[in-house]
Short mmCIF file of C-alpha atoms in Angstrom, two decimals:
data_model
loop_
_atom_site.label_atom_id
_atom_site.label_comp_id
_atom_site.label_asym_id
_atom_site.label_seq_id
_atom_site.Cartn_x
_atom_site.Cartn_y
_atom_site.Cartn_z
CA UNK A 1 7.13 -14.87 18.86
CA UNK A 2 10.55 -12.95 18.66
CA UNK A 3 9.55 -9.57 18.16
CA UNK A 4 11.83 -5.85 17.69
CA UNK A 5 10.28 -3.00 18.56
CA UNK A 6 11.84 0.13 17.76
CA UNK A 7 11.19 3.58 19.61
CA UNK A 8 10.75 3.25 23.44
CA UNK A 9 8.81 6.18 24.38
CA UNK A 10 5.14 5.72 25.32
CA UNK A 11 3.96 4.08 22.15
CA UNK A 12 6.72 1.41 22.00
CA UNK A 13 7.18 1.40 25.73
CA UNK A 14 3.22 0.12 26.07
CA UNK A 15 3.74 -2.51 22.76
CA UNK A 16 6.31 -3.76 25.09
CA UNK A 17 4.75 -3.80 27.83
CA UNK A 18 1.36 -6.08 26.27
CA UNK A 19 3.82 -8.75 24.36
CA UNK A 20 6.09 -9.45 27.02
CA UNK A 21 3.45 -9.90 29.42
CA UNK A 22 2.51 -12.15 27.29
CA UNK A 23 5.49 -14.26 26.90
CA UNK A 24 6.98 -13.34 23.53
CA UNK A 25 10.66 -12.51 23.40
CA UNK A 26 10.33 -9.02 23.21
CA UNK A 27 13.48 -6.75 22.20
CA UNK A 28 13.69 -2.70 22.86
CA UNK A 29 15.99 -0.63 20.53
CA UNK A 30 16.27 3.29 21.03
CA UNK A 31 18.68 6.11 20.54
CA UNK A 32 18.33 7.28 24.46
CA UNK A 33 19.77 5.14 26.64
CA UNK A 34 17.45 6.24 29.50
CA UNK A 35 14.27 5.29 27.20
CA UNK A 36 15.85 1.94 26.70
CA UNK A 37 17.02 1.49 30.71
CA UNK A 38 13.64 2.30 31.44
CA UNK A 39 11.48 -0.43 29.79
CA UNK A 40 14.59 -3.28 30.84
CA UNK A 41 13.80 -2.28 34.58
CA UNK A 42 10.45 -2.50 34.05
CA UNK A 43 9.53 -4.92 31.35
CA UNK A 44 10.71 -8.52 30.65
CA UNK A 45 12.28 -7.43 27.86
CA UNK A 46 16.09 -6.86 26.29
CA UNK A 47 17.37 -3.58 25.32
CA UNK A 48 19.81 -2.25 22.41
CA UNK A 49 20.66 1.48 22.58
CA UNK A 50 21.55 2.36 19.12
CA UNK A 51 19.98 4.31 15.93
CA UNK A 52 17.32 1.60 14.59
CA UNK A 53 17.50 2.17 10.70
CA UNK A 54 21.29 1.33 11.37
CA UNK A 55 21.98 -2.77 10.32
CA UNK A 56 24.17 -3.38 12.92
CA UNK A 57 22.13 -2.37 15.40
CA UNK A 58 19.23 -4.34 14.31
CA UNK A 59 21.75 -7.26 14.01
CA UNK A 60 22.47 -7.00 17.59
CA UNK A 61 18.81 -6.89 18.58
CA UNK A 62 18.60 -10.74 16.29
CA UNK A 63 16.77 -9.54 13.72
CA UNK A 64 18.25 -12.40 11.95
CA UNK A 65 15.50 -14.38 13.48
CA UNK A 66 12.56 -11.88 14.18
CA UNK A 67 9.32 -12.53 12.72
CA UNK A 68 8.01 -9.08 13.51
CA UNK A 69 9.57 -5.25 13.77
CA UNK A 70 7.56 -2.82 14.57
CA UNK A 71 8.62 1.08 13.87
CA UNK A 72 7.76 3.65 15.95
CA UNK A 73 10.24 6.23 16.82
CA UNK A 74 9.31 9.85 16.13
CA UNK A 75 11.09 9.96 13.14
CA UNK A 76 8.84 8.60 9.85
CA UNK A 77 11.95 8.36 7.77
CA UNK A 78 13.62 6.58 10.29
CA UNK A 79 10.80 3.94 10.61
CA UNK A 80 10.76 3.90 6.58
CA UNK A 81 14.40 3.17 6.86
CA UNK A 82 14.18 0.51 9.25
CA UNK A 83 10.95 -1.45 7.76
CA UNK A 84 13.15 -1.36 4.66
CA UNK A 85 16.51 -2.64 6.35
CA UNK A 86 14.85 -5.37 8.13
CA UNK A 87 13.08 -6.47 4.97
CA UNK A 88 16.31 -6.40 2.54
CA UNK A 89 18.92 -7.49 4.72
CA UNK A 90 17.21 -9.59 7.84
CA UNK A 91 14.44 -10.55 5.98
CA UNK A 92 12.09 -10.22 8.69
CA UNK A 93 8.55 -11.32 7.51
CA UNK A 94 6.36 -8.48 9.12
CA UNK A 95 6.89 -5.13 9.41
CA UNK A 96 4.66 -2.10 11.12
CA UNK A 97 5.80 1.64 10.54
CA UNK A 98 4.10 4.46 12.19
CA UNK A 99 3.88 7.48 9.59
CA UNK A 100 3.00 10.86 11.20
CA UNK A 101 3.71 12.92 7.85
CA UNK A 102 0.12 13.33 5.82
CA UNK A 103 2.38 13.17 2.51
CA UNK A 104 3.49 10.09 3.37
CA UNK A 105 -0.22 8.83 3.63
CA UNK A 106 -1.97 10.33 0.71
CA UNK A 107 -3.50 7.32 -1.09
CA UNK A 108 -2.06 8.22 -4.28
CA UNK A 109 1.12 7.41 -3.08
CA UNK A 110 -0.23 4.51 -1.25
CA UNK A 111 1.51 2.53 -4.48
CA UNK A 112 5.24 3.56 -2.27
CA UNK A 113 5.06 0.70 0.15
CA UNK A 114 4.93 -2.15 -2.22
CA UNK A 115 7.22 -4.89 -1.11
CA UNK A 116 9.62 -4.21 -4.05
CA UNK A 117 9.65 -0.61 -3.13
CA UNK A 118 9.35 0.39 0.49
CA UNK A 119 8.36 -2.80 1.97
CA UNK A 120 5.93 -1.74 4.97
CA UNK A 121 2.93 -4.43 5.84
CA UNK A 122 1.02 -2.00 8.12
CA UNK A 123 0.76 1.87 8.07
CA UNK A 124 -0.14 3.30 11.18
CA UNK A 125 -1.28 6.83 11.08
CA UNK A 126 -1.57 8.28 14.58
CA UNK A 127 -3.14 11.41 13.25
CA UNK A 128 -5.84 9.59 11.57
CA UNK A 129 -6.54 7.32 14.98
CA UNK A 130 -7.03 10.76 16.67
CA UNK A 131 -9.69 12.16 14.72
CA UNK A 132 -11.48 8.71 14.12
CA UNK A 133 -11.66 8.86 18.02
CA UNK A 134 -12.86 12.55 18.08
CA UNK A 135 -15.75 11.41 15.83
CA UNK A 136 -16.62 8.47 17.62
CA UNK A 137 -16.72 10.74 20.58
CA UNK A 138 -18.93 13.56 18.89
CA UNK A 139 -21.16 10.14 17.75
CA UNK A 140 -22.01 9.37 21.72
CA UNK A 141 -21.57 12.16 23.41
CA UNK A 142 -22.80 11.13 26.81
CA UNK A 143 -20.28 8.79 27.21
CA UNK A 144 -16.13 9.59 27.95
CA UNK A 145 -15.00 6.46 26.22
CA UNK A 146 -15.84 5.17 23.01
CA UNK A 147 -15.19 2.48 20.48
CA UNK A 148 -16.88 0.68 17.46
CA UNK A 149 -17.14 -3.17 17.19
CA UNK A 150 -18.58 -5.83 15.15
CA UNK A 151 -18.74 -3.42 11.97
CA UNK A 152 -20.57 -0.69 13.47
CA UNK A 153 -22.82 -2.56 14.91
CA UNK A 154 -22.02 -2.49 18.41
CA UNK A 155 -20.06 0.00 20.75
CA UNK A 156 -18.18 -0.16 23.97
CA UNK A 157 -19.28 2.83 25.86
CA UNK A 158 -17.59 4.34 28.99
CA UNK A 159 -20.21 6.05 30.92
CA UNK A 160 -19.82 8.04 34.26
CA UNK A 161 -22.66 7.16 36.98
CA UNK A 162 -23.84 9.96 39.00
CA UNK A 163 -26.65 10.29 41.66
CA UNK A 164 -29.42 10.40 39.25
CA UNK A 165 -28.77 7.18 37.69
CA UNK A 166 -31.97 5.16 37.91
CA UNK A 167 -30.14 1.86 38.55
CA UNK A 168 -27.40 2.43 41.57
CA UNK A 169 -27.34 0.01 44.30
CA UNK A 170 -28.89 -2.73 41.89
CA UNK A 171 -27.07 -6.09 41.36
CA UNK A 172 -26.21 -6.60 37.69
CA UNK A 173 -28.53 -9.63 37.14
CA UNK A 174 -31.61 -7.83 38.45
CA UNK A 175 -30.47 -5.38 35.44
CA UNK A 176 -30.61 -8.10 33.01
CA UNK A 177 -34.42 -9.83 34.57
CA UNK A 178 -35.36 -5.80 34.50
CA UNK A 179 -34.48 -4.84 31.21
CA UNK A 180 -34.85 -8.27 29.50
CA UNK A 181 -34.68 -7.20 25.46
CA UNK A 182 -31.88 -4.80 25.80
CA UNK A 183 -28.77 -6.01 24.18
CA UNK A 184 -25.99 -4.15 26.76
CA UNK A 185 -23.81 -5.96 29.45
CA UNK A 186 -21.68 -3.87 31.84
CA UNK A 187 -18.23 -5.56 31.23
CA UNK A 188 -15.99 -3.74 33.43
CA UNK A 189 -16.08 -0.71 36.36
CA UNK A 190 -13.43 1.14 37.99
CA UNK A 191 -14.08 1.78 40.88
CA UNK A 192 -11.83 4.13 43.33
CA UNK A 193 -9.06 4.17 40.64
CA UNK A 194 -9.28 0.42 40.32
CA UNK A 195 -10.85 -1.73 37.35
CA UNK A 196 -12.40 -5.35 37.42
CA UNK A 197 -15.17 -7.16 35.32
CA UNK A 198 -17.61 -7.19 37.87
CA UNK A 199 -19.74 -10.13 38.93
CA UNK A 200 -24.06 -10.96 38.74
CA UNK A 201 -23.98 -10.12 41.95
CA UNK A 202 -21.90 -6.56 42.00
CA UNK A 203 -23.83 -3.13 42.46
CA UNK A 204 -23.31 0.07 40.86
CA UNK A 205 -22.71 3.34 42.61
CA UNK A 206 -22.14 6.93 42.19
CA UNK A 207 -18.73 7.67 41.26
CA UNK A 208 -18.25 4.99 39.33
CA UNK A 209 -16.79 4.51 35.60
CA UNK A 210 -18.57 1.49 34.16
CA UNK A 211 -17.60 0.21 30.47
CA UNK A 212 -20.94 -1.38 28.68
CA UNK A 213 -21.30 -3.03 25.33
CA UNK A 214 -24.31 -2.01 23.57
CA UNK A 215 -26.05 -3.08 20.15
CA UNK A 216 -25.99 0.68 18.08
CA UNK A 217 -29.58 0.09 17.75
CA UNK A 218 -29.66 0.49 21.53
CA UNK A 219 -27.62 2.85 22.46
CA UNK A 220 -29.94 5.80 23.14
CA UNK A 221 -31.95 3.44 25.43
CA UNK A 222 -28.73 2.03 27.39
CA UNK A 223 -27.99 5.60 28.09
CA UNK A 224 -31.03 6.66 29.20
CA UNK A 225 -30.90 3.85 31.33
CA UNK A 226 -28.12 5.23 33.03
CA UNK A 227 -29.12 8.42 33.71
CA UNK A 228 -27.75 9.71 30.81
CA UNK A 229 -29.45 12.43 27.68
CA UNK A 230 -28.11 11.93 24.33
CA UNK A 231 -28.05 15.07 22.41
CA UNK A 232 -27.74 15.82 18.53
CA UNK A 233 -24.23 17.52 17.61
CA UNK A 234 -25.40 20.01 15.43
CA UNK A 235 -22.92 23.08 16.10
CA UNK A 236 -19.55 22.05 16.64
CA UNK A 237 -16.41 24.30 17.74
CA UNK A 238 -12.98 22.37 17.01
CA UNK A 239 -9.84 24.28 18.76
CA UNK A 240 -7.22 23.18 16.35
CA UNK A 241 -6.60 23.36 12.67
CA UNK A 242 -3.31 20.97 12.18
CA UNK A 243 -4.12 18.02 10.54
CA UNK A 244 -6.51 16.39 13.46
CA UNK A 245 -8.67 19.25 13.32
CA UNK A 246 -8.88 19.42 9.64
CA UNK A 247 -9.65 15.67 9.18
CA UNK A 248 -12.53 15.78 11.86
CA UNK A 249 -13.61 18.82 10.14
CA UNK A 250 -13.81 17.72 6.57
CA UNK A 251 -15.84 14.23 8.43
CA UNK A 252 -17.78 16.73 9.86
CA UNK A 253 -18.89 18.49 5.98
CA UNK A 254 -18.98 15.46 4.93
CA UNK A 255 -22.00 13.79 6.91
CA UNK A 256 -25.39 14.10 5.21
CA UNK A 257 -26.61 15.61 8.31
CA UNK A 258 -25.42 19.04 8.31
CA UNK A 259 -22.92 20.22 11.06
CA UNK A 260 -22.13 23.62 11.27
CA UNK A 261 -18.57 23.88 12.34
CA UNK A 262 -16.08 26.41 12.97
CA UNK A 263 -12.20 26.33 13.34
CA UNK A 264 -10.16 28.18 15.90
CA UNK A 265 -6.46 28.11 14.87
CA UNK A 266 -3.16 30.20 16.11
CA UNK A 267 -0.88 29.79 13.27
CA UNK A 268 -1.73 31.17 10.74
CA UNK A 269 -0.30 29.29 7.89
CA UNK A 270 -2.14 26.13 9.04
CA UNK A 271 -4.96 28.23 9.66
CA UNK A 272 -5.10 29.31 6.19
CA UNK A 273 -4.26 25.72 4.93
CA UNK A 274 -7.23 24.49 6.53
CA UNK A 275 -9.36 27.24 5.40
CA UNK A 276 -8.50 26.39 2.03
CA UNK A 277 -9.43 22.83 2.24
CA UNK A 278 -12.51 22.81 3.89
CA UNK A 279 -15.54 24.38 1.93
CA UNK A 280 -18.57 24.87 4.30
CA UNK A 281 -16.31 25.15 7.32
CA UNK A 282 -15.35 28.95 8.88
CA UNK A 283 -11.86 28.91 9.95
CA UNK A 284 -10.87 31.38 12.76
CA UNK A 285 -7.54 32.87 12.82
CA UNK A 286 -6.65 33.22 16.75
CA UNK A 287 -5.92 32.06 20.43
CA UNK A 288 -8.28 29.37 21.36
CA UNK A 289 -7.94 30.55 24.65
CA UNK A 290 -9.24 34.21 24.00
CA UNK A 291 -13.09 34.30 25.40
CA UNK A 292 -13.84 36.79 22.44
CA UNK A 293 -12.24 34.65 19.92
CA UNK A 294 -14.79 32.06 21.14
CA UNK A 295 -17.77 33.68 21.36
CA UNK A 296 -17.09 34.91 17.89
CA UNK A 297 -17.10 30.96 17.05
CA UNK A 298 -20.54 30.44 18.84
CA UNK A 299 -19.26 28.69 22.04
CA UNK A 300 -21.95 29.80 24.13
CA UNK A 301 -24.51 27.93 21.60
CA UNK A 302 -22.11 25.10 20.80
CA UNK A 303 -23.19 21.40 21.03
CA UNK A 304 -20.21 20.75 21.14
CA UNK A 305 -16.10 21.57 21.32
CA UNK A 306 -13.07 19.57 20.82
CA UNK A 307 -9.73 20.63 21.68
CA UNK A 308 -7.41 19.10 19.75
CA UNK A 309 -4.01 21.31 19.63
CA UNK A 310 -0.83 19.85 20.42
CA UNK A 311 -0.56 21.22 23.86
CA UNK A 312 -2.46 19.42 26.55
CA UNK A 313 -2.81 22.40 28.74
CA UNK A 314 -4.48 24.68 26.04
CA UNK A 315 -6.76 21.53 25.42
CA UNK A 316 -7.56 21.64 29.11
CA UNK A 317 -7.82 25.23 29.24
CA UNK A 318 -9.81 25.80 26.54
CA UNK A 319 -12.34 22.84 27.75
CA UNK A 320 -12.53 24.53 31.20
CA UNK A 321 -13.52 28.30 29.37
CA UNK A 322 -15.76 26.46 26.87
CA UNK A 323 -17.51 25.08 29.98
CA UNK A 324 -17.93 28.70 31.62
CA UNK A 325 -19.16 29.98 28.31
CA UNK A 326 -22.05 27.96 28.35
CA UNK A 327 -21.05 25.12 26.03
CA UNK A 328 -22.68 21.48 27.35
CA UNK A 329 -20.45 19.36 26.45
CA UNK A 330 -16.15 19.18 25.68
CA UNK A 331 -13.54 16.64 24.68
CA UNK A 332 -10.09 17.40 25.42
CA UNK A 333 -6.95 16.00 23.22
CA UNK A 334 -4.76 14.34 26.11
CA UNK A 335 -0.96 13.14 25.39
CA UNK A 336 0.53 12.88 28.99
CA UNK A 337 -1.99 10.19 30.61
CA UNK A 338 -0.92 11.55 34.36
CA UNK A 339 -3.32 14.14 33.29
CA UNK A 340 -6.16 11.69 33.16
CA UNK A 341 -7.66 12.11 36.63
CA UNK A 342 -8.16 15.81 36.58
CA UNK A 343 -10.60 15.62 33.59
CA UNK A 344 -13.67 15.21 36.54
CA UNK A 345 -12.65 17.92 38.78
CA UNK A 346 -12.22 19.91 36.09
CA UNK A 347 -15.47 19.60 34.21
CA UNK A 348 -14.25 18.02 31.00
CA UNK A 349 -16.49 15.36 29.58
CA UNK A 350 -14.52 13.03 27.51
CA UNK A 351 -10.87 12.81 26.87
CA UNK A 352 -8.66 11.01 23.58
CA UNK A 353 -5.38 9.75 24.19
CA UNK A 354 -3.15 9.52 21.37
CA UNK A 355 -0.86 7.06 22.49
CA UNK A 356 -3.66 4.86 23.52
CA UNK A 357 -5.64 4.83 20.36
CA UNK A 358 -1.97 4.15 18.41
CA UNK A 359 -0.82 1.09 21.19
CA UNK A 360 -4.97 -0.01 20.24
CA UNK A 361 -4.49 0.42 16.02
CA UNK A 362 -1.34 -1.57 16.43
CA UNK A 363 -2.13 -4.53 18.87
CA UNK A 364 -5.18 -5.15 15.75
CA UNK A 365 -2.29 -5.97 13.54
CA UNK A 366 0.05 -8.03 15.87
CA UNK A 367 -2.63 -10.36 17.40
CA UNK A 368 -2.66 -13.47 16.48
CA UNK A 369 -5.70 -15.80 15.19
CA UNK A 370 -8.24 -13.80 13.75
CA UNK A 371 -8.49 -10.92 15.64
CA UNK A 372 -10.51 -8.30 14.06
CA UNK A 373 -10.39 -5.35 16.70
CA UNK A 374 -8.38 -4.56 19.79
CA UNK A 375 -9.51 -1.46 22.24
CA UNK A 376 -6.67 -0.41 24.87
CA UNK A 377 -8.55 0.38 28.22
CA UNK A 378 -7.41 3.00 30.22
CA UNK A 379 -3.32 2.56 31.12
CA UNK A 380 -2.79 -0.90 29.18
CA UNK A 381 -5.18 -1.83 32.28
CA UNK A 382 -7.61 -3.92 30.09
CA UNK A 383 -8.31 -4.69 26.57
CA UNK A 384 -11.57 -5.38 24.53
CA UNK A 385 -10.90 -8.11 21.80
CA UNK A 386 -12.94 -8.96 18.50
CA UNK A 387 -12.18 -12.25 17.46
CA UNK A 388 -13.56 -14.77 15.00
CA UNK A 389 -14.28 -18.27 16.41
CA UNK A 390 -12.21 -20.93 14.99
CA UNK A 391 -12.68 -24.61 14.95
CA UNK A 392 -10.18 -25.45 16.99
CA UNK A 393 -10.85 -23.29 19.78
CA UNK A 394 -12.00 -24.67 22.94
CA UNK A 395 -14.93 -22.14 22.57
CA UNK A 396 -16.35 -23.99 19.67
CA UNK A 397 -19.61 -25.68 20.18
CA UNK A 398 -19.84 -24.86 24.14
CA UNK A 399 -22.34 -22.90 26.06
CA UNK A 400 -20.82 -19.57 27.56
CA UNK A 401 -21.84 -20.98 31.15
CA UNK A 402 -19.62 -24.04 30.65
CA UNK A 403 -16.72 -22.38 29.41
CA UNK A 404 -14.00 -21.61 32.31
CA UNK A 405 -12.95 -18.02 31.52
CA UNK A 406 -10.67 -15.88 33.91
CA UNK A 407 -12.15 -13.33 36.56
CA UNK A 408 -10.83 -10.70 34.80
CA UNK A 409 -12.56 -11.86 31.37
CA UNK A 410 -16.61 -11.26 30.23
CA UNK A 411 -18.39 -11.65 27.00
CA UNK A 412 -19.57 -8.14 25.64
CA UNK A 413 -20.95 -9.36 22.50
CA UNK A 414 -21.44 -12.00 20.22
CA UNK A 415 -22.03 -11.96 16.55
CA UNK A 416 -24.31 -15.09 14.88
CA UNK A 417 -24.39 -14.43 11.22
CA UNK A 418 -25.25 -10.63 11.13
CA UNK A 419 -27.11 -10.81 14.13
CA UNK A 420 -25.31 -9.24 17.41
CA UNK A 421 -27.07 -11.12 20.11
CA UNK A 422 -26.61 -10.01 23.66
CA UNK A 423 -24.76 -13.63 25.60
CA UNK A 424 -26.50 -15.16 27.82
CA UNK A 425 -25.00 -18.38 30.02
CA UNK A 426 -26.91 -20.52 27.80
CA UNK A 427 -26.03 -18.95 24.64
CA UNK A 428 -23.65 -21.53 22.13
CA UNK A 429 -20.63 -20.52 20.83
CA UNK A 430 -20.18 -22.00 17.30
CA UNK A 431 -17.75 -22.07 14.60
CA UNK A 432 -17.11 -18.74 12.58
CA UNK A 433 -19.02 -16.38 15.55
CA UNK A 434 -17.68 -13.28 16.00
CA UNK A 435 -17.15 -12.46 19.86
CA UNK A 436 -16.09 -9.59 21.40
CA UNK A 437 -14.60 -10.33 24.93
CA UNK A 438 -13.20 -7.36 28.03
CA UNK A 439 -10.19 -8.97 29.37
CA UNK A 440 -7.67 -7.33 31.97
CA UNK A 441 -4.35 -7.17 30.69
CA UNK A 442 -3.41 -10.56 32.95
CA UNK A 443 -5.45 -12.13 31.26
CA UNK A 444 -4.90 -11.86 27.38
CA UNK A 445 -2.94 -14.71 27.02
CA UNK A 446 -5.27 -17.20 28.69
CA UNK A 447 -7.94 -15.31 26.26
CA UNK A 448 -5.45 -15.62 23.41
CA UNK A 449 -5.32 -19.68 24.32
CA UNK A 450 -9.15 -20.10 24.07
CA UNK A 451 -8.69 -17.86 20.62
CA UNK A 452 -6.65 -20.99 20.04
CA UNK A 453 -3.83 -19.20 18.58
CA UNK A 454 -0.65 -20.41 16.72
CA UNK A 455 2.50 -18.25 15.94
CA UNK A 456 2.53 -19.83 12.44
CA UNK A 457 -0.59 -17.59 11.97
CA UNK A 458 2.01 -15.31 10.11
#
């Protein structure tokens, strides 16, 4: 699949990065020349330096026989521009814009990107991906990943194993003979800074960051079974009030279950703004780094507190004060992934990355068969695909055990009807199951051949 993606910062750089190692002919267009050097010394991929709503620029990255663009320079009108460009003069058959601008998503506009008006297939709304991840965050909060599959019905949970974990130093099969009903497999650990889908016979240790699908319904046990206490998120402190802050906020009234939830924001036009658009919610004019500012909000009885500014230090900052305060349990807002590895050292329980929930939101849309979710793991280092079985895949009608998948590929979950069953080496794979596989990144295209994918999908 020829395929033009435009902006090459992290977003576009990581896009690249997944469809070129996958073979398609990937091309890189971007105003900086140093962006665009970049991801040609790195990636198998060609590079245009050049404004991308501009036609001859496009033209000289072939979008005369592209079948996808994808727009996501930091610029929403120039993404606008260049969906519409590609569509009316290259007539390139699928186009993906990433809109930051809430204006520009309002549903009553939503009527704008008609293809006889501003012809964009796919609107992705990074803001939006940010707070969906801050409330699937709040929703486990003894985990420091988290991510919904199978409609709701089952999550991928990233849990961090300490000493008290019940089950260290026991081989994964004895797991599965111990706790025989529950529906959770342990698809991937990093260990050391390194991830791989372990094997029946691996242990688990302290230290370790294990990723584990789970049935909802048995969530609280999985995380009791590894030595984890789930606690209810009743008082909430958001640092924050832009747009991420208010949309997890009005989630937050929203839910039947009340939340009490206060606001800490430092300008204070947004802080007004969001103070007039949230109804049960007390907004907080201030520095969400200023201890009395916080204790004013409650921290030191707080469930819970997200920081979720636009600064990563003030996110890390205010995580680290929340913790002294008293508050059990923070989630910091993290754009610069080198970051990452300080969260443990420094206390702070769970982390969202922008860029990764964005490079996730738009892999869902490029995929091909019929791909229903994609989860980025960590640095593009693996990736958790939801995909409906077709009858021409060579998973159709086979047991899991006779079915030669990679090393780097395991069966989380799979989906019989609306049943989610946990798999088993016996368990059949038929026609029109739903199964959710972990995959390193080497290995998506050998997972996107038993998918039995075409590129005339599109």
């Amino acid at each position: 699949m020829k395929v033009i993606i435009c902006g090459a910062g992290q977003v576009g750089w990581q896009i690249a990065r997944h469809l070129s190692g996958e073979r398609n002919d990937v091309t890189v267009v971007d105003n900086n020349p140093d962006l665009v050097r970049r991801a040609t010394d790195s990636l198998d991929v060609q590079g245009i330096a050049g404004f991308a709503s501009y036609p001859d620029v496009l033209d000289r990255a072939g979008a005369g026989d592209a079948e996808m663009i994808i727009a996501a320079t930091h610029s929403d009108e120039v993404n606008m521009v260049t969906c519409q460009v590609a569509h009316s003069v290259f007539g390139i058959n699928r186009k993906i814009a990433r809109l930051r601008s809430q204006s520009y998503l309002d549903a009553i506009y939503s009527d704008l990107y008609r293809r006889d008006h501003m012809p964009i297939d796919v609107v992705i709304s990074p803001e939006r991906e940010v707070a969906a991840a801050a409330l699937q965050r709040l929703s486990a909060p003894a985990a420091f990943d988290t991510e919904v599959f199978m409609d709701g019905k089952a999550h991928l949970l990233g849990i961090s194993l300490e000493e008290s974990c019940p089950v260290l130093n026991t081989p994964l099969r004895q797991l599965t003979d111990l706790f025989s009903t529950l529906r959770a497999v342990v698809v991937g650990v990093r260990r050391e800074g390194t991830l791989f889908a372990p094997e029946p016979k691996d242990q688990l240790f302290a230290g370790d960051d294990c990723y584990v699908f789970a049935h909802v319904d048995d969530i609280p046990r999985t995380m009791e079974i590894f030595g984890k206490k789930q606690s209810k998120q009743e008082r909430v402190v958001l640092v924050g009030g832009g747009n991420v802050g208010l949309a997890v906020a009005q989630a937050l009234e929203s839910r039947t279950a009340r939340v009490r939830t206060k606001v800490i924001e430092k300008n204070r036009i947004c802080a007004e703004r969001a103070a007039e658009a949230l109804e049960r919610t007390i907004v907080l004019n201030g520095d969400g780094l200023d201890a009395a500012l916080l204790a004013e909000a409650g921290i030191t009885r707080a469930d819970a507190m997200l920081a979720i500014t636009d600064d990563d230090k003030t996110n890390m900052l205010a995580c680290v004060r929340a913790k002294a305060e008293g508050c059990g349990y923070v989630i910091a807002l993290i754009n610069d992934p080198t970051l990452v590895p300080l969260m443990g050292p420094l206390g702070i329980d769970a982390y969202i990355n922008p860029r990764a929930t964005t490079v996730s939101s738009i892999l869902r849309h490029i995929r091909h068969g019929r791909v229903r979710a994609v989860y980025s793991i960590g640095d593009a280092e693996a990736e958790v695909i939801e995909a409906e079985v077709l009858s021409t895949s060579p998973l159709a009608g086979r047991r899991i055990s006779e079915i030669d998948f990679p090393e780097g590929v395991l069966v989380g979950a799979l989906r019989k009807g609306d049943e989610i069953i946990r798999p088993m080496g016996s368990t059949r794979i038929d026609e029109g199951d739903v199964i959710a596989l972990f995959a390193l990144t080497g290995d998506v295209p050998e997972v996107e051949r038993l998918m039995q994918v075409s590129i005339d999908f599109f």
